[in-house]
Tab-separated table of C-alpha atoms in Angstrom:
chain	number	residue	atom	x	y	z
A	1	UNK	CA	0.000	0.000	0.000
A	2	UNK	CA	2.596	2.545	1.098
A	3	UNK	CA	4.927	1.261	-1.607
A	4	UNK	CA	2.263	1.922	-4.205
A	5	UNK	CA	1.659	5.408	-2.827
A	6	UNK	CA	5.365	6.188	-2.853
A	7	UNK	CA	5.546	5.085	-6.463
A	8	UNK	CA	2.700	7.304	-7.448
A	9	UNK	CA	4.330	10.126	-5.497
A	10	UNK	CA	7.472	9.671	-7.553
A	11	UNK	CA	5.399	10.562	-10.575
A	12	UNK	CA	4.613	13.938	-9.009
A	13	UNK	CA	8.177	14.971	-8.564
A	14	UNK	CA	8.281	17.433	-11.504
A	15	UNK	CA	5.311	19.195	-9.921
A	16	UNK	CA	7.036	19.119	-6.522
A	17	UNK	CA	10.186	20.610	-8.014
A	18	UNK	CA	8.117	23.351	-9.611
A	19	UNK	CA	6.499	24.043	-6.263
A	20	UNK	CA	9.853	24.166	-4.526
A	21	UNK	CA	11.135	26.458	-7.273
A	22	UNK	CA	8.139	28.733	-6.810
A	23	UNK	CA	8.651	28.861	-3.038
A	24	UNK	CA	12.341	29.666	-3.475
A	25	UNK	CA	11.657	32.285	-6.166
A	26	UNK	CA	8.916	33.932	-4.119
A	27	UNK	CA	10.918	34.033	-0.913
A	28	UNK	CA	14.201	34.866	-2.638
A	29	UNK	CA	12.845	37.831	-4.573
A	30	UNK	CA	10.803	39.215	-1.693
A	31	UNK	CA	13.606	38.753	0.825
A	32	UNK	CA	16.027	40.701	-1.381
A	33	UNK	CA	13.489	43.460	-2.062
A	34	UNK	CA	12.231	43.395	1.523
A	35	UNK	CA	15.764	43.671	2.886
A	36	UNK	CA	16.541	46.701	0.730
A	37	UNK	CA	13.227	48.345	1.578
A	38	UNK	CA	13.488	47.332	5.247
A	39	UNK	CA	16.963	48.860	5.577
A	40	UNK	CA	15.785	52.050	3.920
A	41	UNK	CA	12.781	52.249	6.256
A	42	UNK	CA	14.912	51.417	9.301
A	43	UNK	CA	17.411	54.150	8.437
A	44	UNK	CA	14.608	56.652	7.755
A	45	UNK	CA	12.908	55.699	10.989
A	46	UNK	CA	15.977	56.671	12.986
A	47	UNK	CA	16.886	59.703	10.878
A	48	UNK	CA	15.469	62.112	13.436
A	49	UNK	CA	12.298	63.149	11.625
A	50	UNK	CA	9.486	62.527	14.058
A	51	UNK	CA	6.918	62.682	11.270
A	52	UNK	CA	8.660	59.962	9.257
A	53	UNK	CA	9.219	57.875	12.368
A	54	UNK	CA	5.551	57.800	13.323
A	55	UNK	CA	4.352	57.327	9.724
A	56	UNK	CA	6.605	54.290	9.277
A	57	UNK	CA	5.792	53.097	12.800
A	58	UNK	CA	2.071	53.197	12.084
A	59	UNK	CA	2.467	51.201	8.864
A	60	UNK	CA	4.689	48.627	10.559
A	61	UNK	CA	2.190	48.231	13.401
A	62	UNK	CA	-0.661	47.826	10.907
A	63	UNK	CA	1.168	45.097	9.021
A	64	UNK	CA	2.375	43.350	12.157
A	65	UNK	CA	-1.082	43.560	13.697
A	66	UNK	CA	-3.015	41.926	10.849
A	67	UNK	CA	-2.861	38.330	9.577
A	68	UNK	CA	-0.698	37.847	6.502
A	69	UNK	CA	-3.505	35.924	4.802
A	70	UNK	CA	-5.753	38.987	5.115
A	71	UNK	CA	-3.024	41.193	3.657
A	72	UNK	CA	-2.656	38.909	0.648
A	73	UNK	CA	-6.410	38.890	0.064
A	74	UNK	CA	-6.493	42.679	0.304
A	75	UNK	CA	-3.764	43.017	-2.297
A	76	UNK	CA	-5.031	40.301	-4.622
A	77	UNK	CA	-8.790	40.862	-4.464
A	78	UNK	CA	-9.249	44.480	-3.442
A	79	UNK	CA	-6.628	46.228	-5.567
A	80	UNK	CA	-8.255	45.033	-8.852
A	81	UNK	CA	-11.482	46.686	-7.633
A	82	UNK	CA	-9.531	49.937	-7.630
A	83	UNK	CA	-8.391	49.279	-11.174
A	84	UNK	CA	-4.969	47.795	-10.359
A	85	UNK	CA	-4.791	44.421	-12.091
A	86	UNK	CA	-2.244	42.049	-10.563
A	87	UNK	CA	-1.311	38.489	-11.355
A	88	UNK	CA	-1.003	36.161	-8.376
A	89	UNK	CA	2.805	36.076	-8.510
A	90	UNK	CA	3.150	39.873	-8.413
A	91	UNK	CA	0.558	40.082	-5.648
A	92	UNK	CA	2.458	37.444	-3.673
A	93	UNK	CA	5.763	39.282	-4.142
A	94	UNK	CA	4.233	42.595	-3.064
A	95	UNK	CA	2.623	41.096	0.035
A	96	UNK	CA	5.742	39.185	1.095
A	97	UNK	CA	8.106	42.087	0.348
A	98	UNK	CA	5.953	44.401	2.407
A	99	UNK	CA	5.811	41.939	5.291
A	100	UNK	CA	9.576	41.360	5.157
A	101	UNK	CA	10.300	45.086	4.960
A	102	UNK	CA	8.210	45.790	8.057
A	103	UNK	CA	9.928	43.193	10.205
A	104	UNK	CA	13.390	44.028	8.880
A	105	UNK	CA	12.752	47.745	9.420
A	106	UNK	CA	12.206	47.073	13.125
A	107	UNK	CA	15.307	44.890	13.415
A	108	UNK	CA	17.498	47.460	11.632
A	109	UNK	CA	16.060	50.375	13.613
A	110	UNK	CA	16.692	48.537	16.891
A	111	UNK	CA	20.271	47.865	15.779
A	112	UNK	CA	20.832	51.509	14.888
A	113	UNK	CA	19.408	52.665	18.214
A	114	UNK	CA	21.793	50.329	20.027
A	115	UNK	CA	24.847	52.212	18.704
A	116	UNK	CA	26.062	54.580	21.457
A	117	UNK	CA	25.501	58.299	20.778
A	118	UNK	CA	29.208	58.878	21.355
A	119	UNK	CA	29.864	57.064	18.085
A	120	UNK	CA	27.599	59.392	16.146
A	121	UNK	CA	29.119	62.405	17.892
A	122	UNK	CA	32.647	61.282	17.022
A	123	UNK	CA	31.644	60.844	13.376
A	124	UNK	CA	29.837	64.170	13.418
A	125	UNK	CA	32.822	65.934	14.986
A	126	UNK	CA	35.164	64.658	12.289
A	127	UNK	CA	32.981	66.141	9.567
A	128	UNK	CA	31.422	62.985	8.095
A	129	UNK	CA	28.176	63.642	6.206
A	130	UNK	CA	24.929	62.035	7.332
A	131	UNK	CA	25.241	59.244	4.772
A	132	UNK	CA	28.920	58.652	5.612
A	133	UNK	CA	28.099	58.477	9.325
A	134	UNK	CA	25.438	55.880	8.597
A	135	UNK	CA	27.530	53.878	6.139
A	136	UNK	CA	30.924	53.986	7.884
A	137	UNK	CA	30.146	54.184	11.567
A	138	UNK	CA	26.554	53.391	12.523
A	139	UNK	CA	25.423	50.582	10.194
A	140	UNK	CA	28.514	48.352	10.613
A	141	UNK	CA	27.980	48.442	14.376
A	142	UNK	CA	24.212	48.089	14.072
A	143	UNK	CA	24.736	45.015	11.887
A	144	UNK	CA	26.562	43.224	14.689
A	145	UNK	CA	23.360	43.431	16.706
A	146	UNK	CA	20.940	42.997	13.806
A	147	UNK	CA	22.425	40.178	11.759
A	148	UNK	CA	21.421	37.169	13.884
A	149	UNK	CA	17.746	38.240	14.274
A	150	UNK	CA	17.727	39.254	10.603
A	151	UNK	CA	18.675	35.776	9.430
A	152	UNK	CA	16.188	34.316	11.912
A	153	UNK	CA	13.512	36.538	10.389
A	154	UNK	CA	14.357	35.184	6.915
A	155	UNK	CA	13.440	31.713	8.117
A	156	UNK	CA	10.076	32.942	9.395
A	157	UNK	CA	9.392	34.725	6.107
A	158	UNK	CA	10.214	31.700	3.969
A	159	UNK	CA	7.673	29.751	5.983
A	160	UNK	CA	5.152	32.594	5.691
A	161	UNK	CA	5.444	32.309	1.906
A	162	UNK	CA	3.284	29.169	2.171
A	163	UNK	CA	0.290	31.434	2.716
A	164	UNK	CA	0.423	32.605	-0.930
A	165	UNK	CA	-0.941	29.211	-1.983
A	166	UNK	CA	-4.270	30.701	-0.918
A	167	UNK	CA	-4.353	32.908	-4.017
A	168	UNK	CA	-3.576	30.022	-6.328
A	169	UNK	CA	0.188	30.200	-6.655
A	170	UNK	CA	1.622	26.731	-7.107
A	171	UNK	CA	4.212	26.845	-4.367
A	172	UNK	CA	5.356	23.913	-2.286
A	173	UNK	CA	2.321	23.974	-0.011
A	174	UNK	CA	-0.158	24.110	-2.887
A	175	UNK	CA	1.628	21.249	-4.594
A	176	UNK	CA	0.946	19.308	-1.405
A	177	UNK	CA	-2.781	20.072	-1.694
A	178	UNK	CA	-2.785	19.033	-5.366
A	179	UNK	CA	-0.907	15.805	-4.821
A	180	UNK	CA	-2.933	14.753	-1.822
A	181	UNK	CA	-6.022	14.665	-4.065
A	182	UNK	CA	-4.367	11.931	-6.129
A	183	UNK	CA	-2.446	10.173	-3.385
A	184	UNK	CA	-4.733	10.084	-0.375
A	185	UNK	CA	-2.007	9.963	2.264
A	186	UNK	CA	-1.891	13.399	3.866
A	187	UNK	CA	0.704	12.421	6.423
A	188	UNK	CA	3.182	11.236	3.821
A	189	UNK	CA	2.585	14.089	1.361
A	190	UNK	CA	2.819	16.863	3.894
A	191	UNK	CA	5.783	15.243	5.610
A	192	UNK	CA	7.577	15.572	2.277
A	193	UNK	CA	6.347	19.164	1.902
A	194	UNK	CA	7.699	19.870	5.386
A	195	UNK	CA	11.059	18.376	4.474
A	196	UNK	CA	11.131	20.655	1.416
A	197	UNK	CA	10.782	23.760	3.606
A	198	UNK	CA	13.227	22.431	6.143
A	199	UNK	CA	15.898	21.844	3.507
A	200	UNK	CA	15.651	25.514	2.529
A	201	UNK	CA	15.449	26.874	6.074
A	202	UNK	CA	17.915	24.728	7.954
A	203	UNK	CA	21.094	26.266	6.460
A	204	UNK	CA	19.764	29.677	7.476
A	205	UNK	CA	19.050	28.468	11.002
A	206	UNK	CA	22.632	27.209	11.233
A	207	UNK	CA	23.907	30.508	9.843
A	208	UNK	CA	21.930	32.501	12.424
A	209	UNK	CA	23.346	30.387	15.228
A	210	UNK	CA	26.878	30.804	13.908
A	211	UNK	CA	26.477	34.565	13.631
A	212	UNK	CA	25.194	34.758	17.177
A	213	UNK	CA	28.249	32.910	18.445
A	214	UNK	CA	30.633	35.051	16.409
A	215	UNK	CA	28.984	38.267	17.554
A	216	UNK	CA	30.263	37.897	21.079
A	217	UNK	CA	33.761	37.004	19.883
A	218	UNK	CA	34.304	39.474	17.060
A	219	UNK	CA	35.496	42.999	17.584
A	220	UNK	CA	35.708	43.743	13.889
A	221	UNK	CA	32.945	43.834	11.347
A	222	UNK	CA	30.867	40.660	11.294
A	223	UNK	CA	31.541	38.855	8.034
A	224	UNK	CA	29.144	36.302	6.615
B	1	UNK	CA	39.647	82.124	16.438
B	2	UNK	CA	36.761	81.373	18.798
B	3	UNK	CA	34.550	84.134	20.086
B	4	UNK	CA	31.553	83.905	22.410
B	5	UNK	CA	29.482	87.084	22.727
B	6	UNK	CA	26.630	86.993	25.214
B	7	UNK	CA	25.912	83.301	24.619
B	8	UNK	CA	22.991	81.710	26.466
B	9	UNK	CA	21.719	78.158	26.462
B	10	UNK	CA	19.003	76.303	28.299
B	11	UNK	CA	18.306	72.588	28.755
B	12	UNK	CA	14.566	72.859	29.330
B	13	UNK	CA	14.261	75.162	32.335
B	14	UNK	CA	17.920	74.748	33.275
B	15	UNK	CA	20.032	77.751	32.314
B	16	UNK	CA	23.292	75.950	31.440
B	17	UNK	CA	25.244	78.774	29.797
B	18	UNK	CA	24.724	82.251	31.219
B	19	UNK	CA	25.743	85.197	29.097
B	20	UNK	CA	29.147	83.806	28.140
B	21	UNK	CA	31.596	86.283	26.622
B	22	UNK	CA	34.982	84.811	25.896
B	23	UNK	CA	37.475	84.763	23.089
B	24	UNK	CA	40.354	82.509	22.182
B	25	UNK	CA	43.143	83.808	19.957
B	26	UNK	CA	44.940	81.734	17.333
B	27	UNK	CA	47.656	79.511	18.863
B	28	UNK	CA	46.283	80.155	22.321
B	29	UNK	CA	45.765	77.321	24.827
B	30	UNK	CA	42.865	77.888	27.201
B	31	UNK	CA	42.038	75.551	30.060
B	32	UNK	CA	38.435	75.508	31.277
B	33	UNK	CA	37.801	74.212	34.769
B	34	UNK	CA	35.036	74.279	37.327
B	35	UNK	CA	32.846	71.996	39.411
B	36	UNK	CA	30.869	69.300	37.619
B	37	UNK	CA	27.657	70.611	36.148
B	38	UNK	CA	29.128	74.077	35.695
B	39	UNK	CA	28.573	73.974	31.927
B	40	UNK	CA	32.186	73.623	30.806
B	41	UNK	CA	31.580	70.584	28.583
B	42	UNK	CA	28.494	72.219	27.119
B	43	UNK	CA	30.590	75.317	26.407
B	44	UNK	CA	33.112	73.523	24.212
B	45	UNK	CA	30.487	71.239	22.654
B	46	UNK	CA	28.803	74.377	21.310
B	47	UNK	CA	31.943	75.299	19.382
B	48	UNK	CA	31.630	72.406	16.939
B	49	UNK	CA	27.853	72.339	17.036
B	50	UNK	CA	27.347	69.199	19.118
B	51	UNK	CA	25.122	71.553	21.126
B	52	UNK	CA	23.270	74.542	19.720
B	53	UNK	CA	23.099	77.924	21.413
B	54	UNK	CA	19.867	79.734	22.168
B	55	UNK	CA	21.003	83.321	21.824
B	56	UNK	CA	24.137	85.419	21.519
B	57	UNK	CA	26.871	85.066	18.918
B	58	UNK	CA	29.423	82.321	18.571
B	59	UNK	CA	32.008	82.931	15.845
B	60	UNK	CA	34.464	80.163	15.023
B	61	UNK	CA	37.216	80.615	12.447
B	62	UNK	CA	35.430	83.668	11.067
B	63	UNK	CA	32.075	81.935	10.674
B	64	UNK	CA	29.046	82.686	12.806
B	65	UNK	CA	27.345	79.489	14.003
B	66	UNK	CA	23.691	79.251	13.086
B	67	UNK	CA	24.115	81.452	10.006
B	68	UNK	CA	22.712	80.111	6.782
B	69	UNK	CA	26.060	80.662	5.102
B	70	UNK	CA	27.901	78.574	7.686
B	71	UNK	CA	28.357	74.989	6.588
B	72	UNK	CA	28.611	73.170	9.904
B	73	UNK	CA	29.920	69.930	8.387
B	74	UNK	CA	32.725	71.819	6.663
B	75	UNK	CA	33.553	73.843	9.760
B	76	UNK	CA	33.767	70.659	11.827
B	77	UNK	CA	36.583	69.360	9.616
B	78	UNK	CA	38.690	72.250	10.948
B	79	UNK	CA	37.915	71.409	14.587
B	80	UNK	CA	39.264	68.318	16.312
B	81	UNK	CA	37.228	67.072	19.266
B	82	UNK	CA	38.580	64.646	21.870
B	83	UNK	CA	35.946	62.993	24.055
B	84	UNK	CA	36.132	61.863	27.634
B	85	UNK	CA	35.073	58.352	26.574
B	86	UNK	CA	37.437	58.282	23.533
B	87	UNK	CA	34.620	57.200	21.183
B	88	UNK	CA	36.911	55.292	18.847
B	89	UNK	CA	35.106	53.235	16.214
B	90	UNK	CA	35.208	49.733	17.732
B	91	UNK	CA	34.839	47.973	14.376
B	92	UNK	CA	37.883	49.654	12.892
B	93	UNK	CA	41.595	49.268	13.628
B	94	UNK	CA	43.672	52.146	14.981
B	95	UNK	CA	44.886	52.969	11.481
B	96	UNK	CA	41.350	52.781	10.045
B	97	UNK	CA	40.128	55.047	12.838
B	98	UNK	CA	42.624	57.752	11.985
B	99	UNK	CA	42.245	57.489	8.184
B	100	UNK	CA	38.438	57.329	7.945
B	101	UNK	CA	37.765	61.065	7.889
B	102	UNK	CA	40.838	62.024	5.807
B	103	UNK	CA	39.775	59.521	3.123
B	104	UNK	CA	36.029	60.205	3.133
B	105	UNK	CA	35.877	63.868	4.109
B	106	UNK	CA	39.162	65.310	2.891
B	107	UNK	CA	39.152	62.944	-0.123
B	108	UNK	CA	42.823	62.122	0.327
B	109	UNK	CA	44.059	59.035	-1.557
B	110	UNK	CA	44.066	55.971	0.680
B	111	UNK	CA	47.808	55.304	0.387
B	112	UNK	CA	48.632	58.875	1.273
B	113	UNK	CA	46.143	58.942	4.161
B	114	UNK	CA	47.567	55.694	5.527
B	115	UNK	CA	51.109	57.002	5.317
B	116	UNK	CA	50.274	60.115	7.305
B	117	UNK	CA	48.058	58.057	9.630
B	118	UNK	CA	51.002	55.781	10.456
B	119	UNK	CA	53.202	58.791	10.968
B	120	UNK	CA	50.669	60.366	13.315
B	121	UNK	CA	50.164	57.155	15.312
B	122	UNK	CA	53.935	56.801	15.640
B	123	UNK	CA	54.069	60.379	16.857
B	124	UNK	CA	51.652	59.638	19.713
B	125	UNK	CA	53.752	56.608	20.603
B	126	UNK	CA	51.643	53.908	18.971
B	127	UNK	CA	53.940	52.938	16.108
B	128	UNK	CA	53.377	49.256	16.887
B	129	UNK	CA	49.565	49.368	17.169
B	130	UNK	CA	48.425	50.204	13.622
B	131	UNK	CA	46.309	47.072	13.307
B	132	UNK	CA	45.013	46.855	16.863
B	133	UNK	CA	41.291	47.225	17.506
B	134	UNK	CA	40.225	49.681	20.243
B	135	UNK	CA	39.209	46.777	22.489
B	136	UNK	CA	42.816	45.573	22.390
B	137	UNK	CA	44.182	48.921	23.600
B	138	UNK	CA	44.389	50.421	27.088
B	139	UNK	CA	42.443	53.567	27.903
B	140	UNK	CA	45.525	55.738	27.547
B	141	UNK	CA	46.352	54.190	24.187
B	142	UNK	CA	42.778	54.634	22.983
B	143	UNK	CA	42.797	58.292	23.916
B	144	UNK	CA	46.089	58.788	22.075
B	145	UNK	CA	44.564	57.172	18.979
B	146	UNK	CA	41.621	59.553	19.382
B	147	UNK	CA	43.991	62.530	19.465
B	148	UNK	CA	45.847	61.202	16.406
B	149	UNK	CA	42.470	60.769	14.678
B	150	UNK	CA	41.826	64.487	15.120
B	151	UNK	CA	45.346	65.549	14.136
B	152	UNK	CA	45.155	63.572	10.877
B	153	UNK	CA	42.524	66.056	9.729
B	154	UNK	CA	45.064	68.880	10.186
B	155	UNK	CA	42.558	70.939	12.174
B	156	UNK	CA	42.915	74.607	13.081
B	157	UNK	CA	41.395	74.113	16.525
B	158	UNK	CA	41.486	71.214	18.980
B	159	UNK	CA	38.874	70.833	21.708
B	160	UNK	CA	39.359	68.421	24.605
B	161	UNK	CA	36.432	67.422	26.819
B	162	UNK	CA	37.916	66.002	30.032
B	163	UNK	CA	40.350	63.829	28.063
B	164	UNK	CA	41.905	62.177	31.109
B	165	UNK	CA	38.899	61.813	33.416
B	166	UNK	CA	38.112	58.272	32.308
B	167	UNK	CA	41.688	57.064	32.629
B	168	UNK	CA	43.505	55.114	35.299
B	169	UNK	CA	45.988	57.403	37.078
B	170	UNK	CA	49.060	55.752	35.584
B	171	UNK	CA	47.833	56.465	32.064
B	172	UNK	CA	47.067	60.133	32.518
B	173	UNK	CA	50.587	61.398	31.931
B	174	UNK	CA	51.047	59.581	28.595
B	175	UNK	CA	47.964	61.391	27.269
B	176	UNK	CA	48.954	64.743	28.800
B	177	UNK	CA	52.430	64.435	27.240
B	178	UNK	CA	50.852	64.089	23.801
B	179	UNK	CA	48.618	67.100	24.500
B	180	UNK	CA	51.592	69.174	25.604
B	181	UNK	CA	53.319	68.249	22.349
B	182	UNK	CA	50.269	69.392	20.350
B	183	UNK	CA	50.153	72.659	22.291
B	184	UNK	CA	53.837	73.330	21.760
B	185	UNK	CA	53.372	72.987	18.011
B	186	UNK	CA	51.130	76.038	18.143
B	187	UNK	CA	47.656	74.507	18.026
B	188	UNK	CA	44.695	76.613	19.151
B	189	UNK	CA	43.289	74.571	22.017
B	190	UNK	CA	40.433	74.657	24.489
B	191	UNK	CA	40.803	72.011	27.155
B	192	UNK	CA	38.250	71.129	29.794
B	193	UNK	CA	40.340	69.509	32.510
B	194	UNK	CA	41.233	69.511	36.152
B	195	UNK	CA	44.864	68.657	35.404
B	196	UNK	CA	46.423	71.720	36.906
B	197	UNK	CA	49.940	70.585	36.032
B	198	UNK	CA	48.964	70.673	32.374
B	199	UNK	CA	47.392	74.105	32.798
B	200	UNK	CA	50.521	75.517	34.416
B	201	UNK	CA	52.738	74.030	31.741
B	202	UNK	CA	51.054	75.087	28.507
B	203	UNK	CA	47.950	77.198	29.098
B	204	UNK	CA	48.026	80.929	28.500
B	205	UNK	CA	44.734	81.332	30.292
B	206	UNK	CA	42.533	79.504	32.750
B	207	UNK	CA	38.778	80.024	32.610
B	208	UNK	CA	36.880	79.121	35.758
B	209	UNK	CA	33.186	78.360	35.356
B	210	UNK	CA	30.501	77.828	37.948
B	211	UNK	CA	26.740	77.347	37.522
B	212	UNK	CA	26.858	78.127	33.794
B	213	UNK	CA	28.776	81.394	34.037
B	214	UNK	CA	32.406	82.375	33.562
B	215	UNK	CA	33.380	83.466	37.057
B	216	UNK	CA	37.039	84.201	36.599
B	217	UNK	CA	39.733	84.208	33.927
B	218	UNK	CA	43.439	84.718	34.353
B	219	UNK	CA	46.862	83.331	33.616
B	220	UNK	CA	47.532	80.002	35.333
B	221	UNK	CA	49.993	81.829	37.576
B	222	UNK	CA	47.378	84.322	38.784
B	223	UNK	CA	44.586	81.815	39.019
B	224	UNK	CA	46.394	79.194	41.067
B	225	UNK	CA	48.358	81.433	43.386
B	226	UNK	CA	45.840	84.203	43.824
B	227	UNK	CA	42.247	83.212	42.954
B	228	UNK	CA	39.999	86.273	43.021
B	229	UNK	CA	36.622	84.837	44.003
B	230	UNK	CA	35.310	82.723	46.854
B	231	UNK	CA	33.963	80.159	44.463
B	232	UNK	CA	37.281	79.637	42.690
B	233	UNK	CA	39.085	79.465	46.052
B	234	UNK	CA	36.618	76.857	47.281
B	235	UNK	CA	37.033	74.886	44.051
B	236	UNK	CA	40.829	75.008	44.123
B	237	UNK	CA	40.980	73.975	47.745
B	238	UNK	CA	38.932	70.899	46.836
B	239	UNK	CA	40.974	69.731	43.871
B	240	UNK	CA	44.400	70.655	45.288
B	241	UNK	CA	43.860	69.222	48.743
B	242	UNK	CA	45.294	65.800	47.916
């Protein structure tokens, strides 16, 4: 029985690979975009403009305080009502990028705030411009604090990408739903789906742990 | 070089600088002393804009602070500032600390900046510590790197905010020696310190502050041997008792 099911599962492996590819593409693209956007927001949030700080803070709270599934539905079903047509992939990327940016913004801002004011004053006193202070003095030190939680956040976001199956994207999770209709062994199918996610996430988990260990040891810049 | 005219500053309701009028000539070394909380750190932090003044005029190197025409970032490149807590960049080596601003602000070629950075570090007695991180240096060594970091910018003015207060006693003299050397080369300096030996040796003037106001100014000779006010006498008796 299980042998037969395994055999029939083997036949689904091109579909599974496609699903895995979709999950990796979705998370990869939105993590890159979300990291860039999140850094920008984090830097803006600590730039000293109270107006910007509270505007970004409000958005971050809104996103963190609502379920991701609801956010995806809003983007995919409501935006077309307003005349913005989106395919499911673009909608998924937008939703995930936004979610990633909000979490990363908070991590980066916390890192920046952890840098002692004396560091900024020293950079200021030597005539470095605002961007140079950020780039040369503040961010490298903020990264020491931010990098481990940042990588940890990546893992959470990769797993959150499974929610996009709800708008019909054939990612790893949706492949599981499709296959289980043909091979009625949910435990087996979703165990394999789980392994798929784990294979992607585990190296990142190890990386986060390594960074955390190195943080306490290193006095220089933390290198990946 | 530095001129305060009727400068006032408040932190909330606290009047931290009261009608300060004071000028420092080129190549002059002025020591500022006074009890803690007297506003002496705030006074020198105003000069490079780490604090802003509320009213009065503060003219530094011919430029009035707070004027639209005054580019604060540019002016700061002409003013070295040495902090009580050193504030070296912990993620950079000694050599990287002293070359950062010359390379990025002065736009000096890296090789040239590193050559003069090495020279400057050797001059403050750290010729063997180019690649050491701040955490690998003693307090006295860190403060000497901090002084070299300022000197590498070839500033016109050097400000020192209690540069030896965070140091163990045996490290104070190595930092003071470097400061004496800088003074003897003709640097315009304002030094907040209680190191009276340093004041006697190189200062042309001592400024005594209390409760946000300049109470007394004079040559070190006059100030130490014949203080004019009760407050300065009380202060001197406290710091010279031991």
